[in-house]
mmCIF file of C-alpha atoms and ligand atoms in Angstrom:
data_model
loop_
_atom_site.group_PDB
_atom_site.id
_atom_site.type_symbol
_atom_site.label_atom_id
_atom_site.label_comp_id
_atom_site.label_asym_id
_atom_site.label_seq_id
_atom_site.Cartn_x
_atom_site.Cartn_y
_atom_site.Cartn_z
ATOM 1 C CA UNK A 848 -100.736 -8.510 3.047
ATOM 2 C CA UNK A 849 -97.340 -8.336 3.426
ATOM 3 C CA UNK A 850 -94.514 -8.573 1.111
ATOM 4 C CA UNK A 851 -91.046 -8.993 0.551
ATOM 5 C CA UNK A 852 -89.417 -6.426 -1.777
ATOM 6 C CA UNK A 853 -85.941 -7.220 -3.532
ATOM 7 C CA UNK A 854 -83.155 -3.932 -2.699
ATOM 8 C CA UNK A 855 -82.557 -3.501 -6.678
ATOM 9 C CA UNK A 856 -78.687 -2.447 -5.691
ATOM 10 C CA UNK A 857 -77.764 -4.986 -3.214
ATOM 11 C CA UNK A 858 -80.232 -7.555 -3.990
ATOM 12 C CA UNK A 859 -80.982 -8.214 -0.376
ATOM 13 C CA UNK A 860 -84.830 -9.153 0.460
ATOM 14 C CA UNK A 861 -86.833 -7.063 3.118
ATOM 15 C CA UNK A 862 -90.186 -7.944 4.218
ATOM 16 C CA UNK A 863 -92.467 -4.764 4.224
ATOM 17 C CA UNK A 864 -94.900 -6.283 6.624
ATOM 18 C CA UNK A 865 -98.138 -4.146 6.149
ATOM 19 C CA UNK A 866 -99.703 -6.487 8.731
ATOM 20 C CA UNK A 867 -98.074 -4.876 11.743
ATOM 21 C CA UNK A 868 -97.859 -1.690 10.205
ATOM 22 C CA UNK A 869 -97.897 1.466 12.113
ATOM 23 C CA UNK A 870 -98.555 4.855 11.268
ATOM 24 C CA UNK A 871 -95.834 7.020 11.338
ATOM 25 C CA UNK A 872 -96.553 8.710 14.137
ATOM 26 C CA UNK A 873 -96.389 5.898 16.283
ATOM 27 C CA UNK A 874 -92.180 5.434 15.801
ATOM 28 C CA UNK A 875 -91.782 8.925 16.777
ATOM 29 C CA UNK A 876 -88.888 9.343 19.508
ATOM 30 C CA UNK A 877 -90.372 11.706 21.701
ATOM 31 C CA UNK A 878 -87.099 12.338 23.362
ATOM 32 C CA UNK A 879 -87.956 14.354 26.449
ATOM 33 C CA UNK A 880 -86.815 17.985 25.951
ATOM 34 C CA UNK A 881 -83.928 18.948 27.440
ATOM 35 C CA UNK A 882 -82.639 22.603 27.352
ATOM 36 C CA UNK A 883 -78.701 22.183 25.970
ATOM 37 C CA UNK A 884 -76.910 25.348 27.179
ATOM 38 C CA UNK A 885 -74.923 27.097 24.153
ATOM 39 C CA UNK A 886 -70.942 26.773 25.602
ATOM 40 C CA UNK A 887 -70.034 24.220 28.019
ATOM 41 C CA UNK A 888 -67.138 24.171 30.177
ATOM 42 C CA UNK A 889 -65.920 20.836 29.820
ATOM 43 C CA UNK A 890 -66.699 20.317 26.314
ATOM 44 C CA UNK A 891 -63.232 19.931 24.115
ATOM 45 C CA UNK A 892 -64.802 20.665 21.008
ATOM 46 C CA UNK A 893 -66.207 24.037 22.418
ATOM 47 C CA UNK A 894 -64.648 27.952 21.704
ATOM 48 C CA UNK A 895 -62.105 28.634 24.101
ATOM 49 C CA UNK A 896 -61.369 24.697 24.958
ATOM 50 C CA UNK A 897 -59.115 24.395 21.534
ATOM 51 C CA UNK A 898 -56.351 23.433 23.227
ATOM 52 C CA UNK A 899 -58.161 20.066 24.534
ATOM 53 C CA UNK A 900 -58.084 18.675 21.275
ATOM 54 C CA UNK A 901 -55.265 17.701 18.895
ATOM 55 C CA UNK A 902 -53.874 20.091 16.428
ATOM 56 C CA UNK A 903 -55.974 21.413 14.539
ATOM 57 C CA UNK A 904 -56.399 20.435 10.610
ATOM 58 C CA UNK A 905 -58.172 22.898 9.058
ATOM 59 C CA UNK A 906 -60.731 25.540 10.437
ATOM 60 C CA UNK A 907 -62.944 28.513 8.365
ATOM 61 C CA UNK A 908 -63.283 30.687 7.923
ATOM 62 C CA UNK A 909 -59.231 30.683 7.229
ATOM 63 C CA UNK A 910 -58.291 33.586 8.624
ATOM 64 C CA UNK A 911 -57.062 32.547 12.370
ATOM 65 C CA UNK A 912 -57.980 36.065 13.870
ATOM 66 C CA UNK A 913 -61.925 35.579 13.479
ATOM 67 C CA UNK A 914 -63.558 32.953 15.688
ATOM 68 C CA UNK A 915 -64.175 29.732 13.851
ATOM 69 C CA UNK A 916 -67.592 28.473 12.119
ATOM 70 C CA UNK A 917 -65.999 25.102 11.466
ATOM 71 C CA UNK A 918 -63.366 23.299 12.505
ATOM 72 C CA UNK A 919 -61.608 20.348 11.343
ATOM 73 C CA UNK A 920 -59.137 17.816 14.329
ATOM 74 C CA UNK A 921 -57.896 14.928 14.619
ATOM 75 C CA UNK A 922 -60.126 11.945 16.620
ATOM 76 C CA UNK A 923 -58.174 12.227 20.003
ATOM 77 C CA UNK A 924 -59.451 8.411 20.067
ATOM 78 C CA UNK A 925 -58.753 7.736 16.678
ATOM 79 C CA UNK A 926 -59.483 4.018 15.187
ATOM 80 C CA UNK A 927 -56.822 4.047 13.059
ATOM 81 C CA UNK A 928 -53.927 5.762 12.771
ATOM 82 C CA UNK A 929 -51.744 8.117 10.132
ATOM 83 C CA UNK A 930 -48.697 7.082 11.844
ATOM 84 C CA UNK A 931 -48.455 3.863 10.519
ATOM 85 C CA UNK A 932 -48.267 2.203 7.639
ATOM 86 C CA UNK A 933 -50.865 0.197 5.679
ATOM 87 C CA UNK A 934 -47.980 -3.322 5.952
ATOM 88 C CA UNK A 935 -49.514 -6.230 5.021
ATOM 89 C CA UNK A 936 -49.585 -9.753 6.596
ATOM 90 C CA UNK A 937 -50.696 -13.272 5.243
ATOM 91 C CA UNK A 938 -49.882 -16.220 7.969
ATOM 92 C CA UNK A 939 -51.977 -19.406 7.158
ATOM 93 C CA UNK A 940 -55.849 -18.086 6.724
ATOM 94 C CA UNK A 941 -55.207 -14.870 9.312
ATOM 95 C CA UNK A 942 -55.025 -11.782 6.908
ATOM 96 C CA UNK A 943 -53.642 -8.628 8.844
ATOM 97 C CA UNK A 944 -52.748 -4.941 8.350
ATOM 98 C CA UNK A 945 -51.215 -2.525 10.462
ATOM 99 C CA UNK A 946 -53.678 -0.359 11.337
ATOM 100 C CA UNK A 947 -53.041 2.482 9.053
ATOM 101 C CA UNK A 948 -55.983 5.438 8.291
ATOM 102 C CA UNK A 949 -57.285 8.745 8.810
ATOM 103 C CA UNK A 950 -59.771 9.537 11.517
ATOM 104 C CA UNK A 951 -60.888 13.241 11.553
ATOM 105 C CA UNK A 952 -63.692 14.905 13.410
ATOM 106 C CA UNK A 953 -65.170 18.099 11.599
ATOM 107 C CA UNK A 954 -67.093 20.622 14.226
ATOM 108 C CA UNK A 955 -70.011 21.456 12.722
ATOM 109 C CA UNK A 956 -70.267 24.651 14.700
ATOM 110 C CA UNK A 957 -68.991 26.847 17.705
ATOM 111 C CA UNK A 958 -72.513 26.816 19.542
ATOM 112 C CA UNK A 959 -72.831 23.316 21.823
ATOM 113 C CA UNK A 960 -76.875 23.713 21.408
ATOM 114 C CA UNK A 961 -76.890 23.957 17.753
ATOM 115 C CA UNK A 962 -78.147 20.740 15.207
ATOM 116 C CA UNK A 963 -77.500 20.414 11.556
ATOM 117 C CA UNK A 964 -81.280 20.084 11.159
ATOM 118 C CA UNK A 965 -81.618 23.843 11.986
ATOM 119 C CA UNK A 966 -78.462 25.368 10.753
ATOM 120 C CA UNK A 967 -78.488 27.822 8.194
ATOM 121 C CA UNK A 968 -78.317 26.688 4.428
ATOM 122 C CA UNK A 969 -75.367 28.678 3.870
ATOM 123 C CA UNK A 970 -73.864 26.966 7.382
ATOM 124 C CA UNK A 971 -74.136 23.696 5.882
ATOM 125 C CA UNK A 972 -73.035 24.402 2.724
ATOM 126 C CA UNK A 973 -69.783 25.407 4.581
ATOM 127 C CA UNK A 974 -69.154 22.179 6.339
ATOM 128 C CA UNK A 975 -70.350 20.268 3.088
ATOM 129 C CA UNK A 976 -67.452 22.274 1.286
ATOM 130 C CA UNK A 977 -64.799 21.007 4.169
ATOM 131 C CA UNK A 978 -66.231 17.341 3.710
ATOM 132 C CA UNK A 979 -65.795 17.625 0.285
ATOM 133 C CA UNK A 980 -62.093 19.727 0.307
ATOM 134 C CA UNK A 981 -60.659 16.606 3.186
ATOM 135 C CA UNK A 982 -62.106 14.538 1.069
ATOM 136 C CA UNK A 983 -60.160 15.626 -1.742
ATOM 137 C CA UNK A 984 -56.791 15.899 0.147
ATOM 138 C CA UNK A 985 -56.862 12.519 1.850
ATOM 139 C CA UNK A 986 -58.402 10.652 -1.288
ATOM 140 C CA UNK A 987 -54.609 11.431 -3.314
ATOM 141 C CA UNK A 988 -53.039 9.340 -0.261
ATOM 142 C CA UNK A 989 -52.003 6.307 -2.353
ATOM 143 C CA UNK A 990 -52.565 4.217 0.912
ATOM 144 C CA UNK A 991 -56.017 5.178 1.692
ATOM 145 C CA UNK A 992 -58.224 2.724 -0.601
ATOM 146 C CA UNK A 993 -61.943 4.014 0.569
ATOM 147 C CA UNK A 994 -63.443 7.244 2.640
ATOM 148 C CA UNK A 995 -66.562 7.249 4.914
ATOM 149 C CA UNK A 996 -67.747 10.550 6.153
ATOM 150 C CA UNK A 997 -70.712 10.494 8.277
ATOM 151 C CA UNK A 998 -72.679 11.697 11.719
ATOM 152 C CA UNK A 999 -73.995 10.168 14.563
ATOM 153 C CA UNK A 1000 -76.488 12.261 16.330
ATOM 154 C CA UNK A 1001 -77.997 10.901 19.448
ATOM 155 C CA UNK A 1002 -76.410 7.921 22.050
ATOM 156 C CA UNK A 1003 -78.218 5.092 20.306
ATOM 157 C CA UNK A 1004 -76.592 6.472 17.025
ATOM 158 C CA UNK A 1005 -73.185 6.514 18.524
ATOM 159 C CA UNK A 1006 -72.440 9.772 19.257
ATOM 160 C CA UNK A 1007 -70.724 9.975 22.459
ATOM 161 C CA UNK A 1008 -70.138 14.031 22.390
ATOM 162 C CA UNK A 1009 -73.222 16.063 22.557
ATOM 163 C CA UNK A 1010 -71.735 18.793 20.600
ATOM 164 C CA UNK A 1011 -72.219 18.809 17.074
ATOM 165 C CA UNK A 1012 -70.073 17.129 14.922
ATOM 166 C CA UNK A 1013 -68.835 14.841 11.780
ATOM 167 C CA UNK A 1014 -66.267 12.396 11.292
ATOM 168 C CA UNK A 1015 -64.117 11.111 8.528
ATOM 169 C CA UNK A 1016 -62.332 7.413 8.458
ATOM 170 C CA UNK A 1017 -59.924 6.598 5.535
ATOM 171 C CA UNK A 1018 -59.603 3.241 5.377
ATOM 172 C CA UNK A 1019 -56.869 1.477 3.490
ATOM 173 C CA UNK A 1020 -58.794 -1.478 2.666
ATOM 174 C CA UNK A 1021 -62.284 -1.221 0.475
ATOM 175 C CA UNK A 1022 -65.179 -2.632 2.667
ATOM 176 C CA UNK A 1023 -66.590 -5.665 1.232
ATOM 177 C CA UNK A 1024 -70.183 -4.199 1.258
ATOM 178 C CA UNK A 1025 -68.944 -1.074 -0.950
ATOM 179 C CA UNK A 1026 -67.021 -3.776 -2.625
ATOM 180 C CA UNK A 1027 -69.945 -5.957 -3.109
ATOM 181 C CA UNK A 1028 -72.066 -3.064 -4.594
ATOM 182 C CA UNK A 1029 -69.728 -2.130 -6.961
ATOM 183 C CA UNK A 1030 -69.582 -5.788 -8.663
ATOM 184 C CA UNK A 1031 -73.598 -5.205 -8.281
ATOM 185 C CA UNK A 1032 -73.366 -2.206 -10.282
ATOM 186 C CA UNK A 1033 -71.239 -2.894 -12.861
ATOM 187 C CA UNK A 1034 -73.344 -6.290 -13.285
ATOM 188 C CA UNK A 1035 -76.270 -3.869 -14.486
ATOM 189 C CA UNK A 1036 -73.773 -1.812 -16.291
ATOM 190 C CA UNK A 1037 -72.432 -4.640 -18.182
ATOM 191 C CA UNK A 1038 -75.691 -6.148 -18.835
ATOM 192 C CA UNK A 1039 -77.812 -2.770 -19.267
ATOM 193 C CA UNK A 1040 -75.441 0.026 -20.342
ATOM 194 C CA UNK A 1041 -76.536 2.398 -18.401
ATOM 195 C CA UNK A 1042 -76.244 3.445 -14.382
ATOM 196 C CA UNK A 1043 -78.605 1.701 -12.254
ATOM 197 C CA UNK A 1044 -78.791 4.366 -10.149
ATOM 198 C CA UNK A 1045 -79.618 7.368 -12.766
ATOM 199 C CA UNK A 1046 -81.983 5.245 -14.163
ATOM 200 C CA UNK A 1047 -84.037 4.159 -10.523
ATOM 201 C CA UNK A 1048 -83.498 8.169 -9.690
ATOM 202 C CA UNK A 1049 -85.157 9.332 -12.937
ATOM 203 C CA UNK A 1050 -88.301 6.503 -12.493
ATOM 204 C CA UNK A 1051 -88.537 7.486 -9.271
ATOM 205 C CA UNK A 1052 -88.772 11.063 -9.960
ATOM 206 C CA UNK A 1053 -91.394 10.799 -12.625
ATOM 207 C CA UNK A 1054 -93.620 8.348 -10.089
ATOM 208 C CA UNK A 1055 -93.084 10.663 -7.489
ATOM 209 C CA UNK A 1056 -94.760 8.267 -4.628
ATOM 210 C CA UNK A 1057 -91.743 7.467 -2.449
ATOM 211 C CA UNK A 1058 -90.414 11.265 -3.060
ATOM 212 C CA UNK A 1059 -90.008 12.918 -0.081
ATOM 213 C CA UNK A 1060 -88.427 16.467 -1.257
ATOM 214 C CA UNK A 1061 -86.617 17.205 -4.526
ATOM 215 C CA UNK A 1062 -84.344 20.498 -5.152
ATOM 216 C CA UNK A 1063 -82.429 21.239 -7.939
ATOM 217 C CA UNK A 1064 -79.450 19.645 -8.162
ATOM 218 C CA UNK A 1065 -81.010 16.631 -5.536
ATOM 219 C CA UNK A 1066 -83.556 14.870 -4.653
ATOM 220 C CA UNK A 1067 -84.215 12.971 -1.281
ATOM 221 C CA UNK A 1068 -85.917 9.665 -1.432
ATOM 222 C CA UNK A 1069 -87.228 6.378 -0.138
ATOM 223 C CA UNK A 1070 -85.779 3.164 -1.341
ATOM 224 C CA UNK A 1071 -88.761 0.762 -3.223
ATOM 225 C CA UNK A 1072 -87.093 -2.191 -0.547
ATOM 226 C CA UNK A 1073 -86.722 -0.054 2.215
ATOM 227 C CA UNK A 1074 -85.133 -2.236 4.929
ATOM 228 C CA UNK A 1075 -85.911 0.419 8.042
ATOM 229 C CA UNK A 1076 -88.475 2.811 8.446
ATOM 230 C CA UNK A 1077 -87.541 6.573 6.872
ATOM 231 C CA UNK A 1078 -84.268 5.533 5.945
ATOM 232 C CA UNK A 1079 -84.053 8.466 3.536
ATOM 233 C CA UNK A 1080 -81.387 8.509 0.197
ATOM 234 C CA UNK A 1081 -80.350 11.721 -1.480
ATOM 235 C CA UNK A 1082 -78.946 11.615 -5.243
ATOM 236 C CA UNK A 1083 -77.656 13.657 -7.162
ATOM 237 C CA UNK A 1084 -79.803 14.039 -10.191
ATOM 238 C CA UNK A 1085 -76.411 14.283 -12.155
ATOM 239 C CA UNK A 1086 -74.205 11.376 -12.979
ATOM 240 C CA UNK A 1087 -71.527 11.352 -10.086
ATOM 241 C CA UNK A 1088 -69.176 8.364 -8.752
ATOM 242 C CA UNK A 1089 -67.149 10.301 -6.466
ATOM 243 C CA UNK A 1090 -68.297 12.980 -3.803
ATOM 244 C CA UNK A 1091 -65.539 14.453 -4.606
ATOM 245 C CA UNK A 1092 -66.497 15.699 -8.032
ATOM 246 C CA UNK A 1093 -69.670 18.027 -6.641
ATOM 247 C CA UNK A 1094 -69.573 21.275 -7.717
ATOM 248 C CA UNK A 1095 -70.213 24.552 -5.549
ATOM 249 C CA UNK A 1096 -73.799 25.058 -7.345
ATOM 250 C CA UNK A 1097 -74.205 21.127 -6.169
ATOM 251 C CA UNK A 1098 -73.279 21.454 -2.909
ATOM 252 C CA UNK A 1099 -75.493 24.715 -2.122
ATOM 253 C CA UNK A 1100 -78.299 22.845 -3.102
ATOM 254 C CA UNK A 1101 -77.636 19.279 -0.723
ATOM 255 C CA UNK A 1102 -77.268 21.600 2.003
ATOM 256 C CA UNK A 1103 -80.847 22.682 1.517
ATOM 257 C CA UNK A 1104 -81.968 19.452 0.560
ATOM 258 C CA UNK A 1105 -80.411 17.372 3.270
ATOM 259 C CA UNK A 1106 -80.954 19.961 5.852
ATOM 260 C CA UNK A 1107 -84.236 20.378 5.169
ATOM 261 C CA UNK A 1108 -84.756 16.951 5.395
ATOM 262 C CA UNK A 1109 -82.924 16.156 8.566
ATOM 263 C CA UNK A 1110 -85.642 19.066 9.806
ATOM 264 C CA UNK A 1111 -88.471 16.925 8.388
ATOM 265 C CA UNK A 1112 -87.131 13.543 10.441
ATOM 266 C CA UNK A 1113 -86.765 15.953 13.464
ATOM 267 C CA UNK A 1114 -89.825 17.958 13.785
ATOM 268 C CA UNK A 1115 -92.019 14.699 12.370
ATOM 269 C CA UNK A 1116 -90.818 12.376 14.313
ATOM 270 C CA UNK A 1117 -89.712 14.204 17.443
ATOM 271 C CA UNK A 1118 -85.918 14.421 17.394
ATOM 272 C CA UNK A 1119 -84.591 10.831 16.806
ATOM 273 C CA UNK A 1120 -81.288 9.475 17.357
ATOM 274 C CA UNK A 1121 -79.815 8.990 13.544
ATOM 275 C CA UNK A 1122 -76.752 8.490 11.290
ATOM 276 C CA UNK A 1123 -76.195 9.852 7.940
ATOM 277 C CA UNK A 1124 -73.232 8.952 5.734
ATOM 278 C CA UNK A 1125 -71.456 9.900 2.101
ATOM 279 C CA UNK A 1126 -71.382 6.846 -0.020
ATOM 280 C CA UNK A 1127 -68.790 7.534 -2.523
ATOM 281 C CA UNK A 1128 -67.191 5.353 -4.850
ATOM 282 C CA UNK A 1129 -63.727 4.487 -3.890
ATOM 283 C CA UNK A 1130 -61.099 7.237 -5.463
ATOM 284 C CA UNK A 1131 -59.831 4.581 -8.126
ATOM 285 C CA UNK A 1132 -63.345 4.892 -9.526
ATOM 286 C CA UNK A 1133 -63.858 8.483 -9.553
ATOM 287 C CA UNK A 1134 -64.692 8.480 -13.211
ATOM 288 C CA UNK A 1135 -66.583 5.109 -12.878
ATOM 289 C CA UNK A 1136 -69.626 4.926 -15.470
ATOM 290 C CA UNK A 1137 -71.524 2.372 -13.250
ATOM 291 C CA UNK A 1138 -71.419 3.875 -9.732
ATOM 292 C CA UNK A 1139 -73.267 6.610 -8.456
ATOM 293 C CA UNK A 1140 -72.615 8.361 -4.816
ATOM 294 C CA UNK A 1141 -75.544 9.123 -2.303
ATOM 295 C CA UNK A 1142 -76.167 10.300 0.774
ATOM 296 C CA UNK A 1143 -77.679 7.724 3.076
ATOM 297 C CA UNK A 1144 -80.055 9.086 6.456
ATOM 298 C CA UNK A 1145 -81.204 6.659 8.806
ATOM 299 C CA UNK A 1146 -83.195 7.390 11.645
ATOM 300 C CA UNK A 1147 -82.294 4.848 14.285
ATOM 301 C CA UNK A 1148 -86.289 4.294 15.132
ATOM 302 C CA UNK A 1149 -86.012 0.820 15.395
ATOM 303 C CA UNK A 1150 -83.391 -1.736 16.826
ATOM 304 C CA UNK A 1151 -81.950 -4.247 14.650
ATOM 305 C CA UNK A 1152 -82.547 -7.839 16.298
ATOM 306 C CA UNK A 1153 -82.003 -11.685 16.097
ATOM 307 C CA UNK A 1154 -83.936 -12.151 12.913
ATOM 308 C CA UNK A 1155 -81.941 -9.361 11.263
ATOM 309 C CA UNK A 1156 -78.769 -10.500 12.293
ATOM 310 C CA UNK A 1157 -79.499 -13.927 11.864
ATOM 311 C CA UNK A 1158 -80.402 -13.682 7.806
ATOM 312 C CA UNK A 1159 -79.091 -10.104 6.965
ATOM 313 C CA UNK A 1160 -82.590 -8.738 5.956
ATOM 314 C CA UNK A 1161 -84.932 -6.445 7.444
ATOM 315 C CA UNK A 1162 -88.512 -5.998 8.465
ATOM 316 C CA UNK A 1163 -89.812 -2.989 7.577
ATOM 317 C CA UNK A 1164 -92.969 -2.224 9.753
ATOM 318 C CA UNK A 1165 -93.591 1.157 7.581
ATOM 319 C CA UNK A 1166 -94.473 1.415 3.345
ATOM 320 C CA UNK A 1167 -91.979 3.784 2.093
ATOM 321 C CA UNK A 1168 -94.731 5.150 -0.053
ATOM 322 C CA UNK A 1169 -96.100 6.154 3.557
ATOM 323 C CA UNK A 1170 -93.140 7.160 4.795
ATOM 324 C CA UNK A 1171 -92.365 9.575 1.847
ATOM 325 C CA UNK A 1172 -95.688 11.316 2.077
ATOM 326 C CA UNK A 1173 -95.275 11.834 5.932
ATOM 327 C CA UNK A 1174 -92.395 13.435 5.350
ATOM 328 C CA UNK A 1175 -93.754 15.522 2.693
ATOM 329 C CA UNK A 1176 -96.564 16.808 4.935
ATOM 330 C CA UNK A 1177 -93.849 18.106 7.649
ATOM 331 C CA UNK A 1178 -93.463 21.315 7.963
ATOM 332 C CA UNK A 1179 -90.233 23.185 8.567
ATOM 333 C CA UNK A 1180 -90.296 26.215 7.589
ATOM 334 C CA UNK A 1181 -91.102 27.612 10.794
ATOM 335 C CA UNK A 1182 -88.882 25.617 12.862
ATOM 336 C CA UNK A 1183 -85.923 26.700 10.697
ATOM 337 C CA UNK A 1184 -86.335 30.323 11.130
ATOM 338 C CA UNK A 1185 -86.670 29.805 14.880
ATOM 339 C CA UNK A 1186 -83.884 28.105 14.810
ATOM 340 C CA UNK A 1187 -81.796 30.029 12.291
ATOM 341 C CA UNK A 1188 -80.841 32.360 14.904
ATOM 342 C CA UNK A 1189 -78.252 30.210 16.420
HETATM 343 ZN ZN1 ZN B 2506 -69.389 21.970 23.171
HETATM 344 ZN ZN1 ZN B 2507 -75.600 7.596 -12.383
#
């Protein structure tokens, strides 16, 4: 039978249609393999092609005379830009803004073959720390309003450089959608008094069913309303608003978490093209009772089509109970070493 579930955060309806379910299995990518070489040429974000990019942010380690684990630029083909400012326009019903933001691209690493999913803990720790210290820096910028950090790995994900990498945009408007959730929060704050999301995170945790891994600090998740198949959400088990208030213990432990987990989605279901993102509260409500940040992973298995742009809900062709146990059963720990080399 199917059903539709209701998101409890954004209140949006999917339909978990059981009818034309499909085992997990099924949705895997299998992208052919391709050998990726480890430098290449032409790459700009590549050792020795520095100069190709713009200058340089930030890079560690610090010290400029070793070679570079990560390194932090600005988009060449930025969306919005730090030269201008955030001036604001009201003519009739047409509401503009000069086009005012940040738009950084973090390197994950110097090898061109490399993927997040196989990196080293301590690796990604490292370029959690640089999302979290840019974070930080840009989030004092009275004219930034709201931060996104997130990566697109794989075409159909929008990543149009093969070498790794993750980006930052500072906005300096809030989204309505992160608007829109807030107001949904603090609804269930107001009415409640308590977080919505401590209180799903500590359920969920006790049911266990739609766990897919849990570490100390985190634990990684499928939504009761799902709206796409393995979209996976990690939370911090400890009341947070901001991404910019977790600690070094904190981050050691998403980077196993999450990495681990993007291992999972790759080995399980053969490499697939996905985004994840930071969802942080804006900065203004850092210290916000009724907001909690999470990190959001969503294989792009699936394409999003007329019925889903048409209403704004999703079909979800997979349980997330299902989907939670699959990824459960994966096994990475052999993968990782193989791949821990690099
Ligand atoms: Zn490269
Ligand atoms: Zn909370």
């Amino acid at each position: 039978m199917p059903e539709l579930r209701q998101n409890f955060f954004t209140k949006e309806w999917v339909i978990i249609a059981t009818e034309r379910a499909r085992r997990p299995e099924e949705l895997a990518a299998h992208r052919a393999a391709e050998t990726v070489p480890a430098f290449v040429d032409t790459c700009p974000f590549c050792p020795g092609n520095e100069h190709k990019t713009p200058p340089e942010v930030m890079r560690s380690p610090r010290n400029s005379g070793e070679p570079w684990a990560v390194r932090v630029i600005p988009n060449k083909f930025a969306a919005l830009s730090s030269e201008l400012q955030p001036t604001r326009n009201l003519q009739h019903l047409r509401r503009r803004i000069d086009g005012f933001g940040f738009h950084e691209v973090i390197i994950d690493s110097p090898d061109h073959s490399s993927c997040m999913a196989f990196l080293p803990d301590g690796h990604v720790a490292n370029i959690l720390s640089i999302y979290r210290e840019r974070y930080k820096v840009l989030s004092v910028d009275r004219r930034v309003n709201h931060i996104t950090i997130f990566k697109n790995h794989g075409a159909d994900a929008g990543a149009s450089l093969q070498h790794p990498h993750s980006q930052l945009i500072a906005t300096p408007v809030i989204p309505s959608q992160v608007r829109h959730r807030l107001f949904e929060a603090l609804r269930h704050y107001d009415d409640v008094g308590e977080c919505m999301f401590c209180h799903m995170v500590e359920r969920e945790v006790e049911d266990q069913t739609r766990i897919a891994l849990k570490g100390e600090h985190f634990v990684a998740l499928e939504e009761f309303a799902s709206a796409t198949p393995f979209a996976t959400h990690v939370f911090p088990l400890r009341h947070m608003a901001s991404f910019g208030d977790i600690n070094d213990l904190e981050i050691a432990d998403l980077a196993h978490v999450l990495r681990t987990l993007l291992a999972k989605i790759h080995v399980g279901l053969g490499n697939p093209d996905l985004n994840f993102t930071v969802r942080s509260a804006p900065a203004e409500y850092a210290a916000a009772k009724h907001f909690h940040w999470y990190v959001s992973v969503i294989p792009r298995l699936t394409r999003v089509a007329g019925f889903e742009l048409g209403s704004g809900m999703f079909i979800n062709s997979v349980l997330p109970e299902a989907a939670a146990e699959f990824l459960r059963k994966v096994e990475v720990d052999k993968a990782v070493t193989a791949g821990a080399g690099q």
